[in-house]
Amino acid sequence: MAGQGTGLPIVAIVGRPNVGKSTLFNRIVGERAAIVEDRARTTRDRMYGDAEWNSRRFLLVDTGGLEIAPDDPIEAKVQVQARLAIAEADVIVLVVDAITGLTPADREAADLLRVAKAPVFVAANKADNAARELDAAEFWELGWERTFAIAASHGRGVADLLDELVLALPPESPAELARKTRQAEADEFAADVAAGRLEPFVVDEPEGDDAGDEPELGLDIDDASGDVEAAKWDAMLAAASDDEPPAIAFVGRQNVGKSSLLNALLGEERTIVSDVPGTTRDAIDTRVAWGRSEVVLIDTAGIKKRGKVASGSAADRFSTLRSLRAISRADVAVLLIDGVDGLTAQDAHIAGYVVEEGRGLVIAVNKWDAVEDKQGSTFDQYVEWIRHEAPFLDFAPVVSISAKTGQRIHRVLELAVDVWAERRKRVPTGELNRLLTTASDRQQPPVVKGKRPKLFYATQASVAPPTFVFFAREAGSVHFSYQRYLENRLRDTFGFLGTPIRLVFRERAGIRAERRSTKRRGGGGGGRATAAVKRGR
Ligand code: GDP
Ligand code: GDP
């Protein structure tokens, strides 16, 4: 999967203040972002979002949120946005206000965007009703064929806009196609098990007060279904273990030392060279020998030397965006933080995205040479502090390095490759269920709203990231704290250093009970943007 394509495409929302950019942004990514925030227990920066429409995923950016100086004149704001969008986006959505009508600032934004190679859509927002939709017609004057009347706050017209928008995206990257294949296989597998078409193994019912009234689950696998199962596992393993070397992305804020680290590792000033038009927007990949095989290093730093599109914090924001794009096609992200600054909100934001994407994570505390008054315990205290600041990253190994002196820089790659292997690890079903039996014997799921979930069995449906499906009664009532408990048991027993793991809970009717194969509970990919947008009349 490594080394090809550019990661998820970027769709930038541009427009003068108050036209409804952030409303549109929230309409498209809102629901999913809220779920992620909840899971990561962190307030996420709402300027970037992961969206999905008609099974195409893309990164959505509200460039309005990137404005740095609130009292800049509108023209200046629009210019910054437009330039950033032209430099970075695969599709641009210019939002205008149908109530106010065309303004000079709109015209200016439009003029700037005329040079963009990326397709431009005009969204005439606040077209709340049919009469306003007619008003929106004046924006045709700007000259873009893809002009849509929408009402972001109600969702009117947004579906039609998105239908066209996803068609204008560049083709899907091999990494994205591979991810989809894995996901589809895992879904199908889990659905088959849930429907009783596949029986992964025979379980001993965990003993409990109410064990007696459960339908029996210990069904013998007959030879035929055993074969089907074996074939399925093989297919999934094949999908998971393509021969591509680990792809490792160096991500982080501006000036944390990404290019210094890469140069130190490569031993040459490579990252500054490629200022080739057309290739510069994307991160640059280098294949390097590693032990007996290879790794691919994805550099998000080299590009910054070129694009003087903005400076200061707007540039920093965009370096975040480049990190996000690189993360979407890496196996493992090495998040560099500045040892002197410590973990900042922007760092946590990038790390949150790594978790969301299910990539491996190594946290490298750079500039360790510049951290003053170090003692024997300094590093441990530092790690403890990071754990405290960002508990949702507790699975990620931390290493202190200096790109300047070369201290421990090779350890970064060692850890990244370890994490890569952990991310692809597969736990045999028997072992997994021994763990489940012990874990649920020791502690039952708590009662939620009068319902006590009961876990019957589990299976690892996919790797990269490791994804476990638990079949349960009252699957929807497994409390977050109990999910954490199970995750911790899994990690205690099987490791999974540096990789997020996913737990999916599915309703499982007993085998003798009625088979409700069509009633699949929402698993991993649930709650995406799709639900947030209603088709207009
Ligand atoms: P931004 O500055 O471009 O991000 O604009 P906002 O998303 O903050 O929206 C500015 C104002 O327009 C807010 O008061 C919104 O409630 C309002 N607004 C957004 N979308 C619509 C819409 O579809 N119809 C109407 N009538 N108002 C809207
Ligand atoms: P990037 O924007 O993340 O690619 O960061 P650079 O690699 O360009 O580094 C930003 C600045 O930090 C430069 O001035 C580097 O010399 C400095 N720097 C990078 N790594 C280290 C380090 O390990 N120690 C110290 N003291 N400075 C460093």
XYZ file of C-alpha atoms and ligand atoms in Angstrom:
593
model
C 0.000 0.000 0.000
C 2.901 2.281 0.515
C 4.421 4.779 -1.771
C 1.560 5.245 -4.137
C -1.151 7.793 -4.334
C -1.458 10.777 -2.142
C -3.689 9.697 0.674
C -7.183 10.961 1.187
C -8.232 13.785 -1.103
C -8.738 17.212 0.391
C -11.851 19.297 -0.111
C -11.471 22.903 0.990
C -14.364 25.168 1.930
C -13.622 28.797 1.101
C -15.626 31.985 1.421
C -15.981 35.248 3.236
C -17.057 35.269 6.897
C -20.672 34.485 7.831
C -21.720 32.795 4.631
C -22.119 29.482 6.461
C -18.807 27.683 5.942
C -18.642 26.133 9.360
C -22.322 25.237 9.231
C -21.716 23.372 5.996
C -18.610 21.758 7.444
C -20.520 20.516 10.472
C -23.371 19.336 8.332
C -20.989 17.141 6.353
C -18.670 15.818 9.053
C -20.521 16.730 12.223
C -21.806 13.459 13.464
C -18.661 11.534 12.933
C -16.473 14.203 14.480
C -18.611 14.192 17.582
C -18.230 10.439 17.920
C -14.489 10.657 17.573
C -14.239 13.461 20.080
C -16.184 11.371 22.452
C -13.964 8.363 22.023
C -10.721 10.270 22.190
C -12.053 12.346 25.070
C -10.450 15.384 23.603
C -11.856 18.499 22.124
C -10.959 18.258 18.522
C -10.065 21.021 16.295
C -13.127 21.405 14.128
C -11.392 22.739 11.042
C -10.472 19.373 9.610
C -12.844 16.507 9.306
C -13.065 13.098 7.825
C -16.118 12.747 5.626
C -17.689 10.006 3.588
C -20.273 10.195 0.871
C -21.332 7.448 -1.534
C -18.485 5.407 -0.055
C -15.845 7.933 -0.985
C -13.823 9.304 1.873
C -12.178 12.689 1.880
C -10.732 15.236 4.271
C -12.825 18.336 4.570
C -11.188 21.600 5.613
C -12.940 24.726 6.739
C -10.398 27.300 5.670
C -12.359 29.943 7.558
C -11.109 28.316 10.716
C -7.573 28.844 9.502
C -7.773 32.600 9.696
C -5.190 33.850 12.082
C -5.877 37.501 12.675
C -9.541 38.066 13.496
C -9.366 41.777 12.677
C -7.813 41.371 9.259
C -9.930 42.909 6.530
C -12.265 40.464 4.822
C -10.296 40.694 1.596
C -7.134 39.566 3.351
C -8.897 36.630 4.938
C -10.369 35.492 1.695
C -6.991 35.769 0.008
C -5.267 33.593 2.565
C -7.999 30.991 2.285
C -8.047 30.982 -1.458
C -4.295 30.620 -1.741
C -4.225 27.780 0.740
C -7.055 26.049 -1.080
C -5.352 26.413 -4.443
C -2.135 24.991 -3.028
C -3.615 22.073 -1.150
C -7.098 21.081 -2.231
C -8.332 18.528 -4.734
C -11.748 20.141 -4.847
C -12.709 23.642 -3.733
C -16.137 24.691 -2.528
C -16.691 28.434 -2.640
C -19.529 29.254 -0.282
C -21.552 32.410 -0.923
C -24.642 33.849 0.718
C -27.894 33.779 -1.263
C -29.576 36.191 1.120
C -26.926 38.888 0.822
C -26.238 38.223 -2.824
C -22.955 38.662 -4.641
C -20.458 40.926 -2.856
C -17.083 42.359 -3.901
C -15.338 39.937 -1.518
C -17.075 37.028 -3.255
C -15.865 38.301 -6.601
C -12.369 38.631 -5.303
C -12.350 35.076 -3.962
C -13.739 33.887 -7.277
C -11.060 35.729 -9.221
C -8.323 34.160 -7.142
C -9.826 30.711 -7.567
C -9.964 30.956 -11.338
C -6.349 29.817 -11.572
C -6.985 26.724 -9.460
C -6.411 23.427 -11.209
C -8.808 21.777 -8.809
C -12.500 21.797 -9.730
C -14.409 24.643 -8.074
C -17.967 24.253 -6.812
C -20.060 27.242 -5.858
C -22.450 26.652 -2.974
C -25.021 29.417 -2.749
C -25.981 28.934 0.861
C -29.033 30.039 2.838
C -31.270 29.123 -0.069
C -33.793 28.055 2.525
C -36.795 27.866 0.232
C -37.771 27.868 -3.409
C -37.814 31.665 -3.690
C -34.331 31.946 -2.295
C -33.219 29.205 -4.605
C -34.143 31.502 -7.471
C -32.110 34.298 -5.867
C -29.155 31.944 -5.853
C -29.208 31.967 -9.638
C -27.289 35.236 -9.671
C -24.153 33.337 -8.681
C -24.068 31.681 -12.059
C -22.543 34.936 -13.104
C -19.313 33.856 -11.425
C -19.016 31.392 -14.247
C -18.807 28.004 -12.591
C -20.967 25.320 -14.029
C -21.124 23.475 -10.761
C -23.186 26.028 -8.865
C -25.599 24.664 -6.278
C -28.269 26.294 -4.171
C -28.089 24.845 -0.695
C -29.187 25.494 2.862
C -26.460 24.184 5.109
C -28.440 24.623 8.256
C -31.262 22.365 7.086
C -29.322 20.153 4.723
C -31.374 21.217 1.721
C -29.487 20.619 -1.513
C -26.388 19.367 0.276
C -26.849 15.794 -0.908
C -26.955 16.896 -4.553
C -23.821 18.938 -4.035
C -22.030 15.981 -2.451
C -23.167 13.600 -5.190
C -21.393 15.763 -7.750
C -18.490 16.582 -5.493
C -17.370 13.011 -4.916
C -17.437 12.432 -8.664
C -14.915 15.243 -9.050
C -12.424 13.714 -6.611
C -9.255 12.092 -7.943
C -9.366 8.289 -8.210
C -9.086 6.307 -5.018
C -5.577 5.493 -3.868
C -4.414 1.879 -3.625
C -4.154 2.356 0.144
C -7.785 3.386 0.340
C -8.907 0.520 -1.881
C -6.964 -1.941 0.288
C -8.540 -0.508 3.405
C -11.995 -0.879 1.921
C -11.338 -4.475 0.942
C -10.228 -5.329 4.453
C -13.207 -3.605 5.934
C -15.666 -5.304 3.601
C -14.201 -8.709 4.353
C -14.277 -8.131 8.058
C -17.883 -6.957 7.842
C -18.920 -9.926 5.794
C -17.169 -12.296 8.122
C -18.770 -10.801 11.185
C -22.178 -10.818 9.506
C -21.774 -14.484 8.616
C -20.901 -15.365 12.167
C -23.731 -13.273 13.523
C -26.187 -14.970 11.203
C -24.984 -18.389 12.218
C -23.664 -19.179 8.742
C -20.166 -19.502 10.171
C -19.332 -20.827 13.573
C -15.840 -19.735 14.525
C -15.313 -22.283 17.294
C -16.939 -24.035 20.193
C -17.125 -22.122 23.454
C -17.616 -23.074 27.013
C -20.344 -20.892 28.305
C -18.878 -18.626 30.929
C -20.446 -19.565 34.227
C -22.807 -17.037 35.615
C -26.091 -16.800 37.469
C -28.138 -16.817 34.362
C -26.013 -19.190 32.306
C -28.787 -21.756 32.401
C -31.344 -19.826 30.429
C -29.076 -18.979 27.535
C -29.615 -20.637 24.243
C -26.812 -23.067 23.652
C -23.990 -21.744 21.586
C -21.605 -24.641 21.604
C -22.469 -25.827 18.159
C -20.152 -28.327 16.574
C -18.491 -27.200 13.445
C -19.194 -29.639 10.728
C -16.518 -30.227 8.164
C -18.130 -28.214 5.457
C -18.492 -25.011 7.410
C -14.995 -25.542 8.801
C -13.687 -25.432 5.256
C -15.609 -22.321 4.486
C -14.160 -20.741 7.564
C -10.617 -21.746 6.748
C -10.920 -20.332 3.256
C -12.221 -17.096 4.656
C -9.375 -16.739 7.085
C -6.908 -17.415 4.308
C -8.452 -14.747 2.149
C -8.288 -12.265 4.946
C -4.721 -13.104 5.806
C -3.744 -12.669 2.190
C -5.413 -9.286 2.083
C -3.650 -8.252 5.241
C -0.166 -9.405 4.353
C 0.577 -7.867 1.023
C 4.263 -7.612 0.347
C 4.520 -3.878 0.704
C 7.147 -2.714 3.182
C 6.070 -0.727 6.230
C 5.172 2.849 5.319
C 6.206 5.231 8.052
C 5.126 8.865 8.085
C 6.907 11.562 10.047
C 4.251 13.930 11.209
C 3.927 16.897 13.485
C 3.791 20.632 13.667
C 6.060 22.966 11.821
C 9.626 23.131 13.204
C 9.482 20.103 15.456
C 12.351 18.627 13.456
C 10.745 16.359 10.864
C 13.168 17.179 8.076
C 16.114 17.179 10.444
C 15.204 13.679 11.556
C 14.702 12.445 8.049
C 17.995 13.931 6.949
C 19.765 12.449 9.932
C 18.325 9.041 9.107
C 19.159 9.286 5.452
C 22.466 10.984 6.028
C 21.966 13.529 3.300
C 20.156 16.744 2.559
C 17.499 15.081 0.536
C 14.293 16.674 1.632
C 14.981 20.102 0.318
C 15.492 19.093 -3.294
C 12.286 18.216 -5.002
C 10.615 21.426 -5.868
C 9.022 19.941 -8.925
C 5.688 21.460 -9.908
C 2.908 18.938 -9.735
C 4.629 16.676 -7.256
C 5.295 19.130 -4.522
C 1.887 19.108 -3.002
C 2.281 15.558 -1.879
C 4.537 14.124 0.697
C 7.715 12.633 -0.686
C 8.470 8.960 -0.196
C 11.858 7.355 0.186
C 12.436 3.633 0.239
C 15.326 2.700 2.468
C 16.917 -0.598 3.426
C 16.024 -1.697 6.911
C 17.566 -4.870 8.241
C 16.853 -7.518 5.681
C 13.944 -5.671 4.162
C 12.865 -2.145 3.404
C 10.804 0.615 4.845
C 9.160 3.535 3.098
C 9.596 6.874 4.776
C 6.882 9.409 4.033
C 8.114 12.928 4.507
C 5.643 15.697 5.127
C 8.299 18.265 5.817
C 10.060 18.686 2.509
C 7.140 20.456 0.988
C 7.122 23.398 3.304
C 10.289 24.830 1.800
C 8.358 25.518 -1.344
C 4.931 26.751 -0.521
C 5.166 30.278 0.730
C 1.390 30.380 0.744
C 1.221 31.635 4.257
C 3.361 32.010 7.287
C 2.936 31.740 11.000
C 0.072 29.822 12.443
C -1.832 29.427 9.174
C 1.187 27.627 7.751
C 1.353 25.567 10.903
C -2.269 24.594 10.436
C -1.538 23.494 6.943
C 1.426 21.488 8.034
C -1.125 19.681 10.174
C -3.251 19.094 7.122
C -0.295 17.587 5.280
C 0.291 15.363 8.237
C -3.303 14.178 8.088
C -3.006 13.324 4.448
C 0.247 11.443 5.022
C -1.277 9.565 7.944
C -4.090 8.306 5.736
C -1.634 6.338 3.644
C 0.910 5.280 6.271
C 1.009 2.127 8.339
C 2.697 3.835 11.225
C 2.970 7.515 12.094
C 5.902 8.852 14.039
C 4.576 11.932 15.791
C 7.406 14.317 16.523
C 6.925 16.698 19.353
C 9.255 19.442 20.475
C 10.815 18.332 23.753
C 11.098 21.899 24.930
C 7.476 22.832 24.136
C 5.957 19.581 25.331
C 2.756 18.107 23.954
C 0.591 20.875 22.499
C -3.074 20.846 21.508
C -2.062 20.705 17.862
C 0.111 17.642 18.569
C -2.792 15.949 20.316
C -5.002 16.788 17.371
C -2.672 15.045 14.940
C -2.324 12.080 17.284
C -6.103 11.885 17.567
C -6.298 11.588 13.834
C -3.798 8.716 13.858
C -6.055 6.891 16.319
C -9.127 7.662 14.270
C -7.463 6.285 11.158
C -6.322 3.185 13.008
C -2.662 3.687 12.158
C 0.243 2.738 14.399
C 1.750 5.503 16.510
C 5.185 6.211 17.927
C 5.701 9.421 19.879
C 9.194 10.824 19.418
C 10.156 13.619 21.776
C 12.709 15.507 19.700
C 15.277 18.130 20.650
C 16.057 16.146 23.776
C 19.513 17.726 23.663
C 17.876 21.082 24.334
C 15.855 19.952 27.343
C 17.575 21.492 30.325
C 18.521 20.059 33.699
C 17.960 16.471 32.730
C 18.296 13.879 35.426
C 17.861 10.141 35.531
C 14.121 10.435 36.061
C 13.434 13.248 33.603
C 12.330 11.011 30.772
C 10.033 8.933 32.963
C 8.432 12.068 34.307
C 8.052 13.365 30.787
C 6.287 10.189 29.697
C 4.045 10.261 32.719
C 3.097 13.805 31.875
C 2.243 12.857 28.281
C 0.109 9.962 29.567
C -1.666 12.347 31.838
C -2.235 14.954 29.132
C -3.375 12.477 26.525
C -4.666 9.288 28.134
C -6.130 8.165 24.814
C -2.570 7.731 23.518
C -1.473 5.421 26.306
C -0.872 2.578 23.872
C 1.861 4.460 21.991
C 5.533 4.014 22.840
C 7.450 7.204 23.616
C 11.112 7.735 22.799
C 13.291 10.771 23.386
C 15.597 11.661 20.534
C 17.780 14.332 19.093
C 17.775 14.760 15.352
C 20.633 17.172 15.882
C 23.042 14.848 17.697
C 21.625 11.633 16.297
C 20.783 10.313 19.739
C 18.446 7.280 19.514
C 17.217 8.196 16.024
C 17.488 4.589 14.863
C 15.379 3.521 17.798
C 12.527 5.460 16.196
C 12.581 3.227 13.142
C 12.970 0.102 15.260
C 9.893 1.026 17.228
C 7.953 1.940 14.107
C 8.684 -1.437 12.539
C 7.730 -3.209 15.782
C 4.465 -1.307 15.824
C 3.880 -2.205 12.183
C 4.145 -5.892 13.087
C 1.885 -5.484 16.120
C -0.714 -3.829 13.971
C -0.846 -6.927 11.771
C -0.887 -9.451 14.548
C -3.691 -11.957 14.619
C -4.891 -13.659 17.759
C -6.143 -17.217 17.336
C -9.834 -17.451 18.143
C -9.353 -20.088 20.839
C -6.889 -17.948 22.781
C -9.070 -14.935 22.407
C -12.020 -16.713 23.913
C -10.046 -18.136 26.773
C -9.189 -14.554 27.537
C -12.810 -13.486 27.197
C -13.970 -16.238 29.530
C -11.420 -15.300 32.186
C -12.075 -11.600 31.809
C -15.842 -11.871 32.063
C -15.575 -14.322 34.959
C -13.497 -11.817 36.811
C -15.753 -8.923 35.988
C -19.175 -8.969 34.386
C -20.309 -6.140 32.154
C -22.132 -3.585 34.271
C -25.891 -3.162 34.025
C -26.768 -0.274 31.753
C -30.337 1.046 31.906
C -31.528 -2.134 33.539
C -29.845 -4.369 31.006
C -26.823 -6.500 31.609
C -25.028 -7.363 28.393
C -23.749 -10.873 28.073
C -20.731 -11.624 25.946
C -20.836 -14.979 24.237
C -17.699 -15.081 22.197
C -15.268 -13.009 20.192
C -13.284 -13.260 17.041
C -10.653 -11.090 15.425
C -12.277 -9.970 12.224
C -9.326 -8.113 10.747
C -5.870 -6.687 11.231
C -4.316 -3.285 10.573
C -5.793 -2.186 12.903
C -6.631 -5.290 14.907
C -10.416 -5.425 15.036
C -12.298 -7.681 17.407
C -15.947 -8.520 17.120
C -17.709 -9.512 20.314
C -21.006 -11.282 19.954
C -23.284 -10.435 22.768
C -26.768 -10.123 24.080
C -27.590 -6.436 24.625
C -24.560 -5.589 22.518
C -25.591 -1.940 22.450
C -25.346 -1.683 26.227
C -21.708 -2.577 26.715
C -20.489 0.357 28.742
C -17.456 2.343 27.630
C -15.641 1.460 30.848
C -16.133 -2.223 30.105
C -14.854 -1.769 26.582
C -11.739 -0.217 28.078
C -11.480 -3.127 30.473
C -11.588 -5.607 27.602
C -9.111 -3.569 25.608
C -6.719 -3.525 28.549
C -7.040 -7.288 29.004
C -6.286 -7.759 25.311
C -3.242 -5.538 25.565
C -2.005 -7.199 28.769
C -2.148 -10.576 27.123
C -1.325 -9.942 23.484
C 0.616 -6.691 23.448
C -0.450 -4.624 20.444
C 2.122 -2.008 21.310
C 1.577 1.214 19.442
C -1.505 0.193 17.507
C -5.065 1.281 18.151
C -7.409 -1.672 18.437
C -11.068 -1.690 17.609
C -13.769 -3.461 19.516
C -17.079 -4.005 17.803
C -20.103 -5.381 19.649
C -22.761 -7.242 17.746
C -26.046 -8.644 18.799
C -26.009 -12.358 18.659
C -29.215 -14.274 18.947
C -28.788 -17.835 20.140
C -28.396 -20.441 17.506
C -31.569 -22.127 18.494
C -33.321 -18.859 18.743
C -34.659 -17.214 15.658
C -31.907 -16.155 13.328
C -32.016 -12.458 12.835
C -29.373 -12.280 10.217
C -30.690 -9.132 8.683
C -30.621 -7.191 11.915
C -27.019 -6.252 11.948
C -25.958 -3.802 14.551
C -23.956 -0.808 13.445
C -20.316 -1.718 13.741
C -17.064 0.092 13.073
C -17.939 2.484 10.311
C -21.257 3.600 11.753
C -22.353 7.136 12.298
C -20.594 8.645 9.343
C -21.455 11.831 7.636
C -24.066 10.122 5.521
C -26.579 10.241 8.312
C -26.206 13.953 8.814
C -27.313 15.043 5.393
C -30.866 14.757 4.326
C -31.898 14.977 0.777
C -33.645 18.183 -0.080
C -37.023 18.083 -1.629
P -18.875 31.079 8.452
O -18.368 32.302 9.108
O -18.815 31.180 6.970
O -18.254 29.812 8.965
O -20.439 31.012 8.781
P -21.249 30.203 9.871
O -21.347 28.772 9.518
O -20.735 30.544 11.212
O -22.708 30.808 9.665
C -22.974 32.191 9.733
C -24.430 32.407 10.033
O -25.252 31.953 8.946
C -24.919 31.656 11.253
O -25.755 32.489 12.002
C -25.680 30.502 10.669
O -26.688 30.058 11.531
C -26.251 31.086 9.408
N -26.530 30.055 8.413
C -25.723 29.046 8.024
N -26.329 28.286 7.101
C -27.560 28.811 6.894
C -28.671 28.467 6.055
O -28.670 27.483 5.320
N -29.746 29.275 6.099
C -29.810 30.359 6.911
N -30.902 31.093 6.886
N -28.795 30.691 7.730
C -27.683 29.950 7.729
P 10.254 20.591 10.484
O 9.513 21.839 10.167
O 9.462 19.725 11.430
O 10.731 19.839 9.293
O 11.540 21.038 11.354
P 13.072 21.214 10.908
O 13.703 19.881 10.726
O 13.141 22.181 9.789
O 13.672 21.828 12.236
C 13.236 23.051 12.776
C 14.328 23.669 13.621
O 14.596 22.857 14.772
C 15.645 23.797 12.879
O 16.225 25.015 13.247
C 16.461 22.626 13.398
O 17.857 22.909 13.369
C 15.979 22.511 14.826
N 16.115 21.136 15.334
C 15.655 20.013 14.723
N 15.946 18.923 15.470
C 16.605 19.369 16.562
C 17.186 18.729 17.719
O 17.149 17.511 17.896
N 17.747 19.525 18.657
C 17.809 20.869 18.525
N 18.382 21.559 19.481
N 17.291 21.524 17.449
C 16.699 20.781 16.479
